[in-house]
Amino acid sequence: MAAKPETAIDKGMAGPGLLAYIATSKFADYLPCIQVGRHLPSGRVSRSRGPRSPVWCGDIADLAEPLWELMAERVRASHVVATDDTIMPMLSKGKTANARMWVYVGDD
């Protein structure tokens, strides 16, 4: 019997494309996790609780952490660091609140 192929999420079958779609829908398109699962093509992906779960977003963050560490290391090694403080809308109970995003850019 062949060994089970390595998966991005333990005990999951989500591939890189599905995980990228979930992250983009959640963080770039501002869809709540429950709606991300509703927008998946029927028949191709199970619409069970898996893709709609906020736990998957945490798993995606765990997968991206080494990339984030590398990017942060390169910025800290720069001679000049530029920063930007951007105010963004954030959904809150019954209203929209202001959230802040700090972006740092190094030499490259």
PDB file of C-alpha atoms in Angstrom:
ATOM      1  CA  MET A   1       0.000   0.000   0.000  1.00  0.00           C
ATOM      2  CA  ALA A   2       1.377   3.406  -0.939  1.00  0.00           C
ATOM      3  CA  ALA A   3       1.991   5.994   1.742  1.00  0.00           C
ATOM      4  CA  LYS A   4      -0.592   8.713   2.100  1.00  0.00           C
ATOM      5  CA  PRO A   5       0.605  11.919   0.431  1.00  0.00           C
ATOM      6  CA  GLU A   6       1.520  14.780   2.736  1.00  0.00           C
ATOM      7  CA  THR A   7      -1.282  17.301   3.186  1.00  0.00           C
ATOM      8  CA  ALA A   8      -1.179  20.953   4.152  1.00  0.00           C
ATOM      9  CA  ILE A   9      -3.675  20.491   6.988  1.00  0.00           C
ATOM     10  CA  ASP A  10      -3.543  17.457   9.270  1.00  0.00           C
ATOM     11  CA  LYS A  11      -6.261  14.946   8.399  1.00  0.00           C
ATOM     12  CA  GLY A  12      -7.427  17.219   5.592  1.00  0.00           C
ATOM     13  CA  MET A  13      -7.489  16.937   1.826  1.00  0.00           C
ATOM     14  CA  ALA A  14      -7.279  20.638   0.989  1.00  0.00           C
ATOM     15  CA  GLY A  15      -4.672  21.485  -1.600  1.00  0.00           C
ATOM     16  CA  PRO A  16      -2.768  24.728  -2.066  1.00  0.00           C
ATOM     17  CA  GLY A  17      -5.337  26.136  -4.506  1.00  0.00           C
ATOM     18  CA  LEU A  18      -8.264  25.676  -2.125  1.00  0.00           C
ATOM     19  CA  LEU A  19      -6.310  27.120   0.788  1.00  0.00           C
ATOM     20  CA  ALA A  20      -5.295  30.148  -1.305  1.00  0.00           C
ATOM     21  CA  TYR A  21      -8.939  30.628  -2.320  1.00  0.00           C
ATOM     22  CA  ILE A  22     -10.079  30.500   1.322  1.00  0.00           C
ATOM     23  CA  ALA A  23      -7.403  32.963   2.462  1.00  0.00           C
ATOM     24  CA  THR A  24      -8.158  35.362  -0.396  1.00  0.00           C
ATOM     25  CA  SER A  25     -11.914  35.185   0.216  1.00  0.00           C
ATOM     26  CA  LYS A  26     -11.505  35.757   3.946  1.00  0.00           C
ATOM     27  CA  PHE A  27      -8.797  38.403   4.056  1.00  0.00           C
ATOM     28  CA  ALA A  28      -8.916  40.172   0.668  1.00  0.00           C
ATOM     29  CA  ASP A  29     -12.648  39.913  -0.114  1.00  0.00           C
ATOM     30  CA  TYR A  30     -13.701  40.236   3.565  1.00  0.00           C
ATOM     31  CA  LEU A  31     -16.076  37.262   3.468  1.00  0.00           C
ATOM     32  CA  PRO A  32     -16.974  35.693   6.828  1.00  0.00           C
ATOM     33  CA  CYS A  33     -15.828  32.078   7.151  1.00  0.00           C
ATOM     34  CA  ILE A  34     -19.416  30.793   6.922  1.00  0.00           C
ATOM     35  CA  GLN A  35     -19.861  32.437   3.499  1.00  0.00           C
ATOM     36  CA  VAL A  36     -16.554  31.178   2.104  1.00  0.00           C
ATOM     37  CA  GLY A  37     -17.932  27.623   2.218  1.00  0.00           C
ATOM     38  CA  ARG A  38     -21.130  28.702   0.466  1.00  0.00           C
ATOM     39  CA  HIS A  39     -19.190  30.091  -2.511  1.00  0.00           C
ATOM     40  CA  LEU A  40     -17.301  26.874  -3.234  1.00  0.00           C
ATOM     41  CA  PRO A  41     -18.278  25.046  -6.416  1.00  0.00           C
ATOM     42  CA  SER A  42     -20.765  22.314  -5.581  1.00  0.00           C
ATOM     43  CA  GLY A  43     -19.667  18.760  -6.252  1.00  0.00           C
ATOM     44  CA  ARG A  44     -15.958  19.604  -6.338  1.00  0.00           C
ATOM     45  CA  VAL A  45     -15.502  20.417  -2.647  1.00  0.00           C
ATOM     46  CA  SER A  46     -17.509  19.180   0.288  1.00  0.00           C
ATOM     47  CA  ARG A  47     -19.497  21.995   1.802  1.00  0.00           C
ATOM     48  CA  SER A  48     -19.123  20.499   5.228  1.00  0.00           C
ATOM     49  CA  ARG A  49     -17.954  22.569   8.155  1.00  0.00           C
ATOM     50  CA  GLY A  50     -14.288  22.199   7.100  1.00  0.00           C
ATOM     51  CA  PRO A  51     -13.862  25.059   4.600  1.00  0.00           C
ATOM     52  CA  ARG A  52     -16.125  27.346   6.618  1.00  0.00           C
ATOM     53  CA  SER A  53     -14.249  26.850   9.857  1.00  0.00           C
ATOM     54  CA  PRO A  54     -12.065  29.636  11.260  1.00  0.00           C
ATOM     55  CA  VAL A  55      -9.683  26.831  12.274  1.00  0.00           C
ATOM     56  CA  TRP A  56      -8.679  26.499   8.605  1.00  0.00           C
ATOM     57  CA  CYS A  57      -7.643  30.174   8.587  1.00  0.00           C
ATOM     58  CA  GLY A  58      -5.409  29.444  11.565  1.00  0.00           C
ATOM     59  CA  ASP A  59      -3.950  26.432   9.759  1.00  0.00           C
ATOM     60  CA  ILE A  60      -3.237  28.625   6.725  1.00  0.00           C
ATOM     61  CA  ALA A  61      -1.482  31.132   9.014  1.00  0.00           C
ATOM     62  CA  ASP A  62       0.648  28.319  10.452  1.00  0.00           C
ATOM     63  CA  LEU A  63       1.637  27.278   6.924  1.00  0.00           C
ATOM     64  CA  ALA A  64       2.553  30.842   5.948  1.00  0.00           C
ATOM     65  CA  GLU A  65       4.534  31.602   9.114  1.00  0.00           C
ATOM     66  CA  PRO A  66       7.947  30.551   7.685  1.00  0.00           C
ATOM     67  CA  LEU A  67       7.364  32.882   4.730  1.00  0.00           C
ATOM     68  CA  TRP A  68       6.410  35.705   7.106  1.00  0.00           C
ATOM     69  CA  GLU A  69       9.561  35.047   9.177  1.00  0.00           C
ATOM     70  CA  LEU A  70      11.730  35.239   6.053  1.00  0.00           C
ATOM     71  CA  MET A  71      10.088  38.485   4.929  1.00  0.00           C
ATOM     72  CA  ALA A  72      10.482  40.038   8.399  1.00  0.00           C
ATOM     73  CA  GLU A  73      14.134  38.966   8.536  1.00  0.00           C
ATOM     74  CA  ARG A  74      14.834  40.615   5.171  1.00  0.00           C
ATOM     75  CA  VAL A  75      13.160  43.860   6.270  1.00  0.00           C
ATOM     76  CA  ARG A  76      15.133  43.910   9.538  1.00  0.00           C
ATOM     77  CA  ALA A  77      18.383  43.400   7.580  1.00  0.00           C
ATOM     78  CA  SER A  78      17.687  46.484   5.434  1.00  0.00           C
ATOM     79  CA  HIS A  79      19.576  49.763   5.778  1.00  0.00           C
ATOM     80  CA  VAL A  80      16.372  51.779   5.374  1.00  0.00           C
ATOM     81  CA  VAL A  81      12.892  50.689   6.430  1.00  0.00           C
ATOM     82  CA  ALA A  82       9.781  52.510   5.217  1.00  0.00           C
ATOM     83  CA  THR A  83       6.523  52.121   7.095  1.00  0.00           C
ATOM     84  CA  ASP A  84       2.896  53.019   6.504  1.00  0.00           C
ATOM     85  CA  ASP A  85       0.023  53.204   8.981  1.00  0.00           C
ATOM     86  CA  THR A  86      -3.202  52.461   7.110  1.00  0.00           C
ATOM     87  CA  ILE A  87      -6.707  52.596   8.575  1.00  0.00           C
ATOM     88  CA  MET A  88      -9.016  49.852   7.295  1.00  0.00           C
ATOM     89  CA  PRO A  89     -12.646  48.932   7.994  1.00  0.00           C
ATOM     90  CA  MET A  90     -13.145  45.957  10.309  1.00  0.00           C
ATOM     91  CA  LEU A  91     -16.479  44.278  10.871  1.00  0.00           C
ATOM     92  CA  SER A  92     -17.626  44.519  14.464  1.00  0.00           C
ATOM     93  CA  LYS A  93     -20.892  43.556  16.138  1.00  0.00           C
ATOM     94  CA  GLY A  94     -23.568  45.734  14.567  1.00  0.00           C
ATOM     95  CA  LYS A  95     -21.171  48.231  13.019  1.00  0.00           C
ATOM     96  CA  THR A  96     -17.876  48.774  11.277  1.00  0.00           C
ATOM     97  CA  ALA A  97     -14.880  49.758  13.396  1.00  0.00           C
ATOM     98  CA  ASN A  98     -11.541  51.188  12.357  1.00  0.00           C
ATOM     99  CA  ALA A  99      -8.602  48.797  12.339  1.00  0.00           C
ATOM    100  CA  ARG A 100      -4.971  49.641  11.652  1.00  0.00           C
ATOM    101  CA  MET A 101      -2.482  47.866   9.406  1.00  0.00           C
ATOM    102  CA  TRP A 102       1.214  48.638   9.593  1.00  0.00           C
ATOM    103  CA  VAL A 103       3.217  47.822   6.477  1.00  0.00           C
ATOM    104  CA  TYR A 104       7.013  47.696   6.555  1.00  0.00           C
ATOM    105  CA  VAL A 105       9.168  47.716   3.413  1.00  0.00           C
ATOM    106  CA  GLY A 106      12.920  47.182   3.310  1.00  0.00           C
ATOM    107  CA  ASP A 107      15.607  48.057   0.753  1.00  0.00           C
ATOM    108  CA  ASP A 108      14.484  45.540  -1.864  1.00  0.00           C
TER     109      ASP A 108
END
